[in-house]
mmCIF file of C-alpha atoms and ligand atoms in Angstrom:
data_model
loop_
_atom_site.group_PDB
_atom_site.id
_atom_site.type_symbol
_atom_site.label_atom_id
_atom_site.label_comp_id
_atom_site.label_asym_id
_atom_site.label_seq_id
_atom_site.Cartn_x
_atom_site.Cartn_y
_atom_site.Cartn_z
ATOM 1 C CA MET A 1 71.701 91.173 83.509
ATOM 2 C CA ALA A 2 74.766 93.060 82.355
ATOM 3 C CA GLU A 3 78.065 91.916 83.797
ATOM 4 C CA THR A 4 79.587 93.987 86.566
ATOM 5 C CA MET A 5 82.914 94.201 88.284
ATOM 6 C CA GLU A 6 84.011 95.183 91.783
ATOM 7 C CA ILE A 7 86.525 97.964 92.224
ATOM 8 C CA LYS A 8 87.971 98.604 95.666
ATOM 9 C CA ILE A 9 89.419 102.066 96.121
ATOM 10 C CA PHE A 10 91.685 103.577 98.770
ATOM 11 C CA ARG A 11 89.854 106.483 100.377
ATOM 12 C CA TYR A 12 91.448 109.221 102.450
ATOM 13 C CA ARG A 13 89.589 112.424 103.136
ATOM 14 C CA PRO A 14 91.530 114.148 105.908
ATOM 15 C CA GLU A 15 88.520 116.206 107.018
ATOM 16 C CA VAL A 16 86.323 113.095 107.307
ATOM 17 C CA GLU A 17 88.538 110.222 108.421
ATOM 18 C CA LYS A 18 91.846 110.199 110.316
ATOM 19 C CA GLU A 19 92.902 106.852 108.918
ATOM 20 C CA PRO A 20 92.389 105.832 105.338
ATOM 21 C CA MET A 21 89.932 103.078 104.447
ATOM 22 C CA PHE A 22 88.806 101.150 101.394
ATOM 23 C CA GLN A 23 85.505 101.569 99.630
ATOM 24 C CA SER A 24 84.084 99.125 97.082
ATOM 25 C CA TYR A 25 82.094 100.056 94.005
ATOM 26 C CA GLU A 26 80.227 97.932 91.502
ATOM 27 C CA VAL A 27 80.797 99.108 87.922
ATOM 28 C CA PRO A 28 79.558 97.738 84.610
ATOM 29 C CA PHE A 29 82.098 95.512 82.938
ATOM 30 C CA ARG A 30 82.828 96.633 79.418
ATOM 31 C CA GLU A 31 85.385 95.084 77.094
ATOM 32 C CA ASP A 32 86.464 98.461 75.760
ATOM 33 C CA TRP A 33 86.848 100.216 79.119
ATOM 34 C CA VAL A 34 90.183 100.999 80.651
ATOM 35 C CA VAL A 35 90.429 101.289 84.438
ATOM 36 C CA LEU A 36 90.249 105.084 84.147
ATOM 37 C CA ASP A 37 86.868 104.792 82.363
ATOM 38 C CA ALA A 38 85.548 102.812 85.314
ATOM 39 C CA ILE A 39 86.857 105.415 87.776
ATOM 40 C CA ASN A 40 85.234 108.187 85.742
ATOM 41 C CA TYR A 41 81.995 106.178 85.816
ATOM 42 C CA ILE A 42 82.206 105.965 89.620
ATOM 43 C CA LYS A 43 82.860 109.703 89.886
ATOM 44 C CA ASP A 44 80.001 110.613 87.500
ATOM 45 C CA GLU A 45 77.366 108.041 88.468
ATOM 46 C CA ILE A 46 78.056 106.697 91.951
ATOM 47 C CA ASP A 47 80.253 108.857 94.168
ATOM 48 C CA GLY A 48 81.226 112.392 93.221
ATOM 49 C CA THR A 49 83.518 112.724 96.253
ATOM 50 C CA LEU A 50 86.204 110.471 94.767
ATOM 51 C CA SER A 51 89.421 112.352 93.930
ATOM 52 C CA TYR A 52 92.046 111.304 91.389
ATOM 53 C CA ARG A 53 94.179 112.795 88.639
ATOM 54 C CA TRP A 54 93.887 112.312 84.924
ATOM 55 C CA SER A 55 94.012 114.337 81.758
ATOM 56 C CA CYS A 56 94.946 112.956 78.359
ATOM 57 C CA ARG A 57 93.484 109.421 78.519
ATOM 58 C CA MET A 58 96.192 108.229 76.165
ATOM 59 C CA GLY A 59 99.358 107.580 78.104
ATOM 60 C CA VAL A 60 100.935 110.939 77.378
ATOM 61 C CA CYS A 61 100.350 113.296 80.292
ATOM 62 C CA GLY A 62 101.525 110.847 82.954
ATOM 63 C CA SER A 63 99.011 112.004 85.546
ATOM 64 C CA CYS A 64 96.807 108.931 86.026
ATOM 65 C CA GLY A 65 99.376 106.625 87.658
ATOM 66 C CA MET A 66 98.176 104.513 90.577
ATOM 67 C CA MET A 67 98.742 101.146 92.190
ATOM 68 C CA ILE A 68 96.479 98.687 90.401
ATOM 69 C CA ASN A 69 96.421 95.430 92.335
ATOM 70 C CA ASP A 70 99.742 96.436 93.910
ATOM 71 C CA ILE A 71 101.542 97.251 90.659
ATOM 72 C CA PRO A 72 102.151 100.842 89.525
ATOM 73 C CA LYS A 73 100.348 101.439 86.224
ATOM 74 C CA LEU A 74 98.749 104.187 84.178
ATOM 75 C CA SER A 75 95.029 103.702 84.733
ATOM 76 C CA CYS A 76 94.303 104.894 81.191
ATOM 77 C CA ALA A 77 96.508 102.167 79.748
ATOM 78 C CA VAL A 78 95.073 99.014 81.333
ATOM 79 C CA PHE A 79 91.787 97.429 80.352
ATOM 80 C CA LEU A 80 89.236 96.055 82.794
ATOM 81 C CA LYS A 81 89.271 92.816 80.818
ATOM 82 C CA GLU A 82 92.865 92.210 81.934
ATOM 83 C CA TYR A 83 91.451 91.638 85.439
ATOM 84 C CA TYR A 84 87.869 90.497 84.882
ATOM 85 C CA PRO A 85 86.302 88.571 86.634
ATOM 86 C CA LYS A 86 88.717 89.276 89.492
ATOM 87 C CA LYS A 87 88.360 92.436 91.579
ATOM 88 C CA ILE A 88 90.520 95.472 91.051
ATOM 89 C CA CYS A 89 92.116 97.291 93.965
ATOM 90 C CA LEU A 90 93.259 100.876 93.433
ATOM 91 C CA GLU A 91 95.648 102.758 95.698
ATOM 92 C CA PRO A 92 97.745 105.919 95.328
ATOM 93 C CA LEU A 93 101.306 105.386 94.115
ATOM 94 C CA THR A 94 103.485 103.823 96.807
ATOM 95 C CA GLY A 95 106.201 105.938 98.381
ATOM 96 C CA PHE A 96 104.462 109.309 98.197
ATOM 97 C CA PRO A 97 102.471 111.106 100.913
ATOM 98 C CA VAL A 98 98.746 110.893 100.144
ATOM 99 C CA GLU A 99 96.821 114.133 99.965
ATOM 100 C CA ARG A 100 93.391 112.737 99.261
ATOM 101 C CA ASP A 101 92.084 109.409 97.909
ATOM 102 C CA LEU A 102 94.264 108.561 94.896
ATOM 103 C CA ILE A 103 96.011 111.925 94.831
ATOM 104 C CA PHE A 104 99.536 111.980 96.176
ATOM 105 C CA GLU A 105 102.017 114.788 96.746
ATOM 106 C CA MET A 106 104.547 115.134 93.962
ATOM 107 C CA ASP A 107 106.544 118.072 95.336
ATOM 108 C CA ASP A 108 109.505 115.884 96.226
ATOM 109 C CA PHE A 109 109.822 114.607 92.668
ATOM 110 C CA LEU A 110 109.445 118.074 91.179
ATOM 111 C CA THR A 111 112.198 119.452 93.436
ATOM 112 C CA LYS A 112 114.520 116.645 92.410
ATOM 113 C CA LEU A 113 113.676 117.109 88.763
ATOM 114 C CA GLU A 114 114.621 120.762 89.042
ATOM 115 C CA GLU A 115 117.847 119.916 90.856
ATOM 116 C CA ILE A 116 119.199 117.803 88.019
ATOM 117 C CA LYS A 117 118.800 120.768 85.625
ATOM 118 C CA PRO A 118 116.703 119.132 82.903
ATOM 119 C CA TYR A 119 117.580 121.531 80.117
ATOM 120 C CA ILE A 120 120.442 122.103 77.710
ATOM 121 C CA ILE A 121 123.339 123.897 79.331
ATOM 122 C CA ARG A 122 126.176 125.478 77.351
ATOM 123 C CA HIS A 123 129.537 126.684 78.624
ATOM 124 C CA GLU A 124 129.647 130.377 79.176
ATOM 125 C CA GLY A 125 130.370 132.166 75.939
ATOM 126 C CA GLU A 126 129.515 129.110 73.867
ATOM 127 C CA GLU A 127 125.798 129.727 73.557
ATOM 128 C CA LYS A 128 124.641 130.499 70.070
ATOM 129 C CA ALA A 129 122.982 133.823 69.551
ATOM 130 C CA LEU A 130 119.389 133.583 68.397
ATOM 131 C CA GLU A 131 120.175 134.817 64.918
ATOM 132 C CA GLU A 132 122.833 132.095 64.496
ATOM 133 C CA GLY A 133 120.063 129.519 64.385
ATOM 134 C CA VAL A 134 119.551 126.221 66.133
ATOM 135 C CA TYR A 135 122.135 123.704 67.337
ATOM 136 C CA LEU A 136 122.257 121.000 64.714
ATOM 137 C CA GLN A 137 122.220 117.329 65.549
ATOM 138 C CA THR A 138 122.455 114.173 63.439
ATOM 139 C CA PRO A 139 119.922 111.338 63.783
ATOM 140 C CA ALA A 140 122.737 109.206 65.223
ATOM 141 C CA GLU A 141 123.406 111.807 67.938
ATOM 142 C CA LEU A 142 119.689 111.914 68.683
ATOM 143 C CA ALA A 143 119.618 108.122 69.048
ATOM 144 C CA HIS A 144 122.048 108.315 71.983
ATOM 145 C CA TYR A 145 119.516 109.925 74.294
ATOM 146 C CA LYS A 146 116.125 109.606 72.593
ATOM 147 C CA GLN A 147 114.958 106.699 74.740
ATOM 148 C CA TYR A 148 115.492 108.737 77.925
ATOM 149 C CA SER A 149 113.623 111.694 76.472
ATOM 150 C CA MET A 150 110.429 109.619 76.255
ATOM 151 C CA CYS A 151 109.820 109.999 80.025
ATOM 152 C CA ILE A 152 106.378 111.435 80.818
ATOM 153 C CA ASN A 153 107.100 112.051 84.537
ATOM 154 C CA CYS A 154 104.372 109.647 85.592
ATOM 155 C CA MET A 155 106.379 108.546 88.657
ATOM 156 C CA LEU A 156 105.460 104.881 88.291
ATOM 157 C CA CYS A 157 109.188 104.136 88.546
ATOM 158 C CA TYR A 158 109.375 105.781 91.985
ATOM 159 C CA ALA A 159 106.419 103.706 93.181
ATOM 160 C CA ALA A 160 108.135 100.529 91.961
ATOM 161 C CA CYS A 161 111.439 101.395 93.636
ATOM 162 C CA PRO A 162 111.753 99.996 97.162
ATOM 163 C CA ILE A 163 114.836 102.149 97.745
ATOM 164 C CA TYR A 164 112.793 105.334 97.293
ATOM 165 C CA SER A 165 110.108 104.072 99.678
ATOM 166 C CA ILE A 166 112.727 103.250 102.309
ATOM 167 C CA ASP A 167 114.814 106.391 101.832
ATOM 168 C CA SER A 168 113.095 109.275 100.094
ATOM 169 C CA THR A 169 116.337 111.266 99.805
ATOM 170 C CA PHE A 170 117.153 109.040 96.808
ATOM 171 C CA ILE A 171 117.048 111.198 93.670
ATOM 172 C CA GLY A 172 115.196 108.348 91.982
ATOM 173 C CA PRO A 173 114.892 106.653 88.603
ATOM 174 C CA ALA A 174 113.135 109.249 86.423
ATOM 175 C CA ALA A 175 115.227 112.221 87.569
ATOM 176 C CA ILE A 176 118.462 110.300 86.975
ATOM 177 C CA ALA A 177 117.262 109.018 83.590
ATOM 178 C CA LEU A 178 116.416 112.601 82.640
ATOM 179 C CA SER A 179 119.853 113.798 83.702
ATOM 180 C CA GLN A 180 121.270 111.154 81.347
ATOM 181 C CA ARG A 181 118.925 112.419 78.657
ATOM 182 C CA TYR A 182 120.768 115.752 78.769
ATOM 183 C CA ASN A 183 124.239 114.400 79.546
ATOM 184 C CA LEU A 184 124.127 112.254 76.403
ATOM 185 C CA ASP A 185 122.791 115.060 74.223
ATOM 186 C CA SER A 186 125.507 116.284 71.827
ATOM 187 C CA ARG A 187 124.290 119.878 72.267
ATOM 188 C CA ASP A 188 124.651 119.821 76.046
ATOM 189 C CA GLN A 189 127.754 120.742 78.026
ATOM 190 C CA GLY A 190 126.239 120.637 81.508
ATOM 191 C CA ARG A 191 127.240 117.207 82.784
ATOM 192 C CA ASP A 192 129.668 118.630 85.367
ATOM 193 C CA SER A 193 126.983 120.827 86.877
ATOM 194 C CA ARG A 194 124.664 117.839 87.295
ATOM 195 C CA GLN A 195 127.354 115.509 88.559
ATOM 196 C CA ASP A 196 127.428 116.790 92.171
ATOM 197 C CA ILE A 197 123.902 115.513 92.697
ATOM 198 C CA ILE A 198 123.968 112.541 90.360
ATOM 199 C CA GLY A 199 127.314 111.264 91.679
ATOM 200 C CA SER A 200 126.343 111.721 95.332
ATOM 201 C CA HIS A 201 125.190 108.949 97.610
ATOM 202 C CA ALA A 202 121.562 110.046 97.249
ATOM 203 C CA GLY A 203 122.092 109.894 93.494
ATOM 204 C CA ILE A 204 123.204 106.855 91.547
ATOM 205 C CA TRP A 205 124.960 105.119 94.449
ATOM 206 C CA ASP A 206 121.730 104.635 96.385
ATOM 207 C CA CYS A 207 120.451 102.402 93.591
ATOM 208 C CA THR A 208 120.930 98.669 94.098
ATOM 209 C CA PHE A 209 119.599 97.730 90.643
ATOM 210 C CA VAL A 210 116.307 96.160 91.656
ATOM 211 C CA GLY A 211 115.262 96.902 88.078
ATOM 212 C CA GLU A 212 111.517 97.203 88.675
ATOM 213 C CA CYS A 213 111.541 100.871 87.618
ATOM 214 C CA SER A 214 112.274 99.716 84.082
ATOM 215 C CA THR A 215 109.675 96.956 84.194
ATOM 216 C CA VAL A 216 106.824 99.302 85.097
ATOM 217 C CA CYS A 217 107.881 102.191 82.821
ATOM 218 C CA PRO A 218 105.075 102.691 80.266
ATOM 219 C CA LYS A 219 107.462 104.364 77.806
ATOM 220 C CA ASP A 220 110.376 101.887 77.841
ATOM 221 C CA VAL A 221 112.711 104.556 79.145
ATOM 222 C CA ASP A 222 114.672 101.937 81.106
ATOM 223 C CA PRO A 223 115.765 104.173 83.986
ATOM 224 C CA ALA A 224 117.575 101.252 85.673
ATOM 225 C CA ALA A 225 119.948 101.056 82.724
ATOM 226 C CA ALA A 226 120.371 104.844 82.722
ATOM 227 C CA ILE A 227 121.441 104.723 86.367
ATOM 228 C CA GLN A 228 123.913 101.880 85.838
ATOM 229 C CA ARG A 229 125.410 103.666 82.825
ATOM 230 C CA ALA A 230 125.790 106.801 84.938
ATOM 231 C CA LYS A 231 127.597 104.650 87.530
ATOM 232 C CA VAL A 232 130.043 103.489 84.861
ATOM 233 C CA SER A 233 130.698 107.092 83.741
ATOM 234 C CA SER A 234 131.175 108.245 87.348
ATOM 235 C CA THR A 235 133.591 105.412 88.013
ATOM 236 C CA ILE A 236 135.598 106.312 84.910
ATOM 237 C CA ASP A 237 135.668 109.936 86.148
ATOM 238 C CA TRP A 238 137.024 108.746 89.475
ATOM 239 C CA PHE A 239 139.768 106.692 87.867
ATOM 240 C CA LYS A 240 140.761 109.621 85.682
ATOM 241 C CA GLU A 241 140.820 111.945 88.659
ATOM 242 C CA VAL A 242 142.671 109.708 91.084
ATOM 243 C CA LEU A 243 144.919 107.490 89.007
ATOM 244 C CA ILE A 244 145.946 109.588 86.051
ATOM 245 C CA PRO A 245 148.332 112.393 87.079
ATOM 246 C CA TRP A 246 147.260 114.589 84.165
ATOM 247 C CA GLY A 247 143.595 113.590 84.600
ATOM 248 C CA LYS A 248 140.860 116.093 85.250
ATOM 249 C CA LYS A 249 141.148 117.294 88.873
ATOM 250 C CA LYS A 250 138.340 118.868 90.835
ATOM 251 C CA MET B 1 95.382 118.788 107.164
ATOM 252 C CA SER B 2 98.409 116.623 106.909
ATOM 253 C CA PRO B 3 99.045 114.179 104.124
ATOM 254 C CA TYR B 4 98.946 110.508 104.987
ATOM 255 C CA GLN B 5 102.188 108.553 104.755
ATOM 256 C CA LYS B 6 101.528 104.944 103.879
ATOM 257 C CA PRO B 7 103.771 102.703 105.984
ATOM 258 C CA PHE B 8 106.264 100.643 104.008
ATOM 259 C CA PRO B 9 106.371 97.121 105.467
ATOM 260 C CA ASN B 10 109.715 95.464 106.270
ATOM 261 C CA ASN B 11 108.628 92.371 104.410
ATOM 262 C CA TRP B 12 108.147 94.295 101.144
ATOM 263 C CA TRP B 13 110.458 91.850 99.383
ATOM 264 C CA LEU B 14 108.089 88.986 100.116
ATOM 265 C CA LYS B 15 105.147 90.700 98.479
ATOM 266 C CA ARG B 16 106.115 90.344 94.839
ATOM 267 C CA MET B 17 108.210 87.815 92.961
ATOM 268 C CA PRO B 18 110.581 90.327 91.263
ATOM 269 C CA TYR B 19 111.446 91.843 94.669
ATOM 270 C CA PHE B 20 112.002 88.393 96.129
ATOM 271 C CA LEU B 21 114.302 87.439 93.246
ATOM 272 C CA PHE B 22 116.204 90.695 93.740
ATOM 273 C CA ILE B 23 116.813 89.914 97.410
ATOM 274 C CA ILE B 24 117.963 86.401 96.480
ATOM 275 C CA ARG B 25 120.353 87.955 93.952
ATOM 276 C CA GLU B 26 121.742 90.212 96.691
ATOM 277 C CA LEU B 27 122.024 87.241 99.044
ATOM 278 C CA THR B 28 124.044 85.265 96.508
ATOM 279 C CA SER B 29 126.899 87.753 97.071
ATOM 280 C CA VAL B 30 127.391 86.205 100.512
ATOM 281 C CA PHE B 31 128.022 82.840 98.867
ATOM 282 C CA VAL B 32 130.353 84.352 96.285
ATOM 283 C CA ALA B 33 132.336 86.104 99.052
ATOM 284 C CA GLY B 34 132.278 82.924 101.184
ATOM 285 C CA TYR B 35 133.685 80.862 98.357
ATOM 286 C CA CYS B 36 136.438 83.417 97.734
ATOM 287 C CA LEU B 37 137.437 83.064 101.393
ATOM 288 C CA PHE B 38 137.415 79.305 101.027
ATOM 289 C CA LEU B 39 139.753 79.527 98.008
ATOM 290 C CA LEU B 40 142.102 81.754 100.023
ATOM 291 C CA VAL B 41 142.163 79.170 102.814
ATOM 292 C CA LEU B 42 142.937 76.520 100.194
ATOM 293 C CA ILE B 43 145.945 78.525 98.955
ATOM 294 C CA TYR B 44 147.069 79.192 102.529
ATOM 295 C CA LYS B 45 146.980 75.464 103.318
ATOM 296 C CA LEU B 46 148.893 74.736 100.128
ATOM 297 C CA GLY B 47 151.595 77.086 101.387
ATOM 298 C CA GLN B 48 151.772 75.156 104.654
ATOM 299 C CA GLY B 49 152.854 71.993 102.868
ATOM 300 C CA PRO B 50 151.438 68.785 101.452
ATOM 301 C CA GLU B 51 150.184 67.433 104.765
ATOM 302 C CA ALA B 52 148.077 70.420 105.738
ATOM 303 C CA TYR B 53 146.733 70.673 102.187
ATOM 304 C CA GLY B 54 146.017 66.938 102.001
ATOM 305 C CA SER B 55 144.013 66.897 105.217
ATOM 306 C CA LEU B 56 141.911 69.853 104.048
ATOM 307 C CA ILE B 57 141.234 68.128 100.723
ATOM 308 C CA LYS B 58 140.272 64.989 102.607
ATOM 309 C CA SER B 59 137.807 66.901 104.801
ATOM 310 C CA LEU B 60 136.144 68.163 101.629
ATOM 311 C CA THR B 61 134.935 64.685 100.757
ATOM 312 C CA SER B 62 132.523 64.653 103.722
ATOM 313 C CA SER B 63 128.829 64.779 102.851
ATOM 314 C CA THR B 64 128.387 68.094 104.710
ATOM 315 C CA SER B 65 131.084 69.673 102.576
ATOM 316 C CA ILE B 66 129.558 68.284 99.379
ATOM 317 C CA VAL B 67 126.106 69.604 100.298
ATOM 318 C CA LEU B 68 127.593 73.039 101.107
ATOM 319 C CA HIS B 69 129.437 73.050 97.797
ATOM 320 C CA VAL B 70 126.291 72.191 95.855
ATOM 321 C CA ILE B 71 124.356 74.980 97.627
ATOM 322 C CA ALA B 72 127.187 77.432 96.954
ATOM 323 C CA LEU B 73 127.280 76.353 93.294
ATOM 324 C CA VAL B 74 123.561 76.993 92.834
ATOM 325 C CA PHE B 75 123.810 80.472 94.377
ATOM 326 C CA VAL B 76 126.966 81.396 92.486
ATOM 327 C CA LEU B 77 125.383 80.254 89.210
ATOM 328 C CA TYR B 78 122.295 82.353 89.962
ATOM 329 C CA HIS B 79 124.570 85.304 90.770
ATOM 330 C CA ALA B 80 126.569 84.917 87.564
ATOM 331 C CA ILE B 81 123.588 84.386 85.270
ATOM 332 C CA THR B 82 121.521 87.282 86.634
ATOM 333 C CA TRP B 83 124.463 89.664 86.359
ATOM 334 C CA PHE B 84 125.424 88.423 82.913
ATOM 335 C CA ASN B 85 121.875 89.075 81.762
ATOM 336 C CA LEU B 86 122.039 92.612 83.166
ATOM 337 C CA THR B 87 125.401 93.390 81.548
ATOM 338 C CA PRO B 88 124.031 94.566 78.164
ATOM 339 C CA LYS B 89 121.939 97.181 79.953
ATOM 340 C CA ILE B 90 125.047 98.682 81.477
ATOM 341 C CA LEU B 91 127.460 98.243 78.589
ATOM 342 C CA VAL B 92 126.063 100.363 75.821
ATOM 343 C CA ILE B 93 128.625 100.181 73.040
ATOM 344 C CA TYR B 94 128.424 101.904 69.699
ATOM 345 C CA LYS B 95 130.158 100.743 66.553
ATOM 346 C CA GLY B 96 130.150 103.843 64.431
ATOM 347 C CA GLN B 97 126.531 104.956 64.484
ATOM 348 C CA ASP B 98 124.981 101.661 65.493
ATOM 349 C CA ARG B 99 124.534 100.290 68.944
ATOM 350 C CA ILE B 100 125.956 96.789 69.387
ATOM 351 C CA PRO B 101 122.886 94.605 69.974
ATOM 352 C CA GLN B 102 122.196 93.537 73.552
ATOM 353 C CA TRP B 103 122.301 89.814 72.726
ATOM 354 C CA LEU B 104 125.810 90.193 71.363
ATOM 355 C CA VAL B 105 127.053 91.850 74.564
ATOM 356 C CA ALA B 106 125.395 89.208 76.764
ATOM 357 C CA GLY B 107 126.543 86.456 74.378
ATOM 358 C CA SER B 108 130.179 87.507 74.550
ATOM 359 C CA VAL B 109 130.083 87.465 78.363
ATOM 360 C CA TYR B 110 128.697 83.922 78.263
ATOM 361 C CA VAL B 111 131.314 82.852 75.711
ATOM 362 C CA GLY B 112 134.038 84.369 77.931
ATOM 363 C CA TRP B 113 132.638 82.450 80.879
ATOM 364 C CA ILE B 114 132.633 79.142 78.976
ATOM 365 C CA VAL B 115 136.177 79.680 77.686
ATOM 366 C CA VAL B 116 137.574 80.524 81.138
ATOM 367 C CA SER B 117 135.699 77.581 82.695
ATOM 368 C CA ALA B 118 137.026 75.236 79.981
ATOM 369 C CA VAL B 119 140.615 76.418 80.549
ATOM 370 C CA ILE B 120 140.269 75.885 84.302
ATOM 371 C CA ALA B 121 138.669 72.480 83.778
ATOM 372 C CA TRP B 122 141.538 71.543 81.457
ATOM 373 C CA LEU B 123 144.114 72.690 84.047
ATOM 374 C CA VAL B 124 142.419 70.757 86.853
ATOM 375 C CA VAL B 125 141.376 67.594 85.083
ATOM 376 C CA GLY B 126 143.446 67.385 81.921
ATOM 377 C CA THR B 127 146.955 67.985 83.200
HETATM 378 S S1 FES C 1 95.450 110.216 81.603
HETATM 379 FE FE1 FES C 1 97.272 110.958 80.715
HETATM 380 S S2 FES C 1 98.629 109.297 80.972
HETATM 381 FE FE2 FES C 1 96.757 108.489 81.669
#
């Protein structure tokens, strides 16, 4: 008989059950299947009521993140064979309100992402007109922020961050890393307009450098480092403002 | 239909090793601060004269004091090493167009540590 594997999945259907529960499914074990393939198999062959998000199946869209045996991972990027013959337990990403089964609410993250202004900002009057062409940048200038631009907004870093689970006002790893992505971009002049949020208590100063955000990041963005670097820049700002008489005053 | 908020248990830091190690790293600060206080007391006693200082030094030879010192040493070492290893993440230095490699940043912190420790050891033991 073909080998099979047990997958236990967090179920929450607000119109059916008040409290969530777990449901187990038996799926065929295949060497070349990722966890997402097994979930798709359950949805297609066993239980069509299961809800979850996915799209690209190749670690690009960032929509298939879930807790896999308690660790936030992209379900399209982990193979069943990494767990076989043990069971797999799937839950929605920690720290977010659950809408249904493995689907969680991401509004909070999207609001925060918008707040840090993730786009190039130029001083008034310093924008190039369209006919003047693009802003040029050397490969070395690109290297300063490229790592942070790899973020796919999968929110695994939020699920790994105990601070965010304890206090959801924390701006969080990805949003701060993305603010660094623009702050370190030679074409951008918007750091000051992001600083009010980034330099606030709910911004970088809420972070205690647990570091798990960077461990779980599937794109090696290293948000923990981005946050600590932003702390260094903010501290330098403070020294300039307070200690140097001719320093930049607010 | 309201979304379900999963409770976040207070013992979250016991659930996974990296979280546990993080909490231990935070806890080591207490030992670092405690030892700073102890050094201040040592200086204070020194200011009070040879007798006061001598009796404090004598009390340090008790087994309780030695055990406490060993515990403090282990925690302070853990504190120093974990932070030294994190330093290259925070200190991103460029030389011209190239980023100084992380091992070099961490390495120079360790070298600094060894040099300072050697100087202190020389002052205490060698002179
Ligand atoms: S399905 Fe797109 S990242 Fe997994």
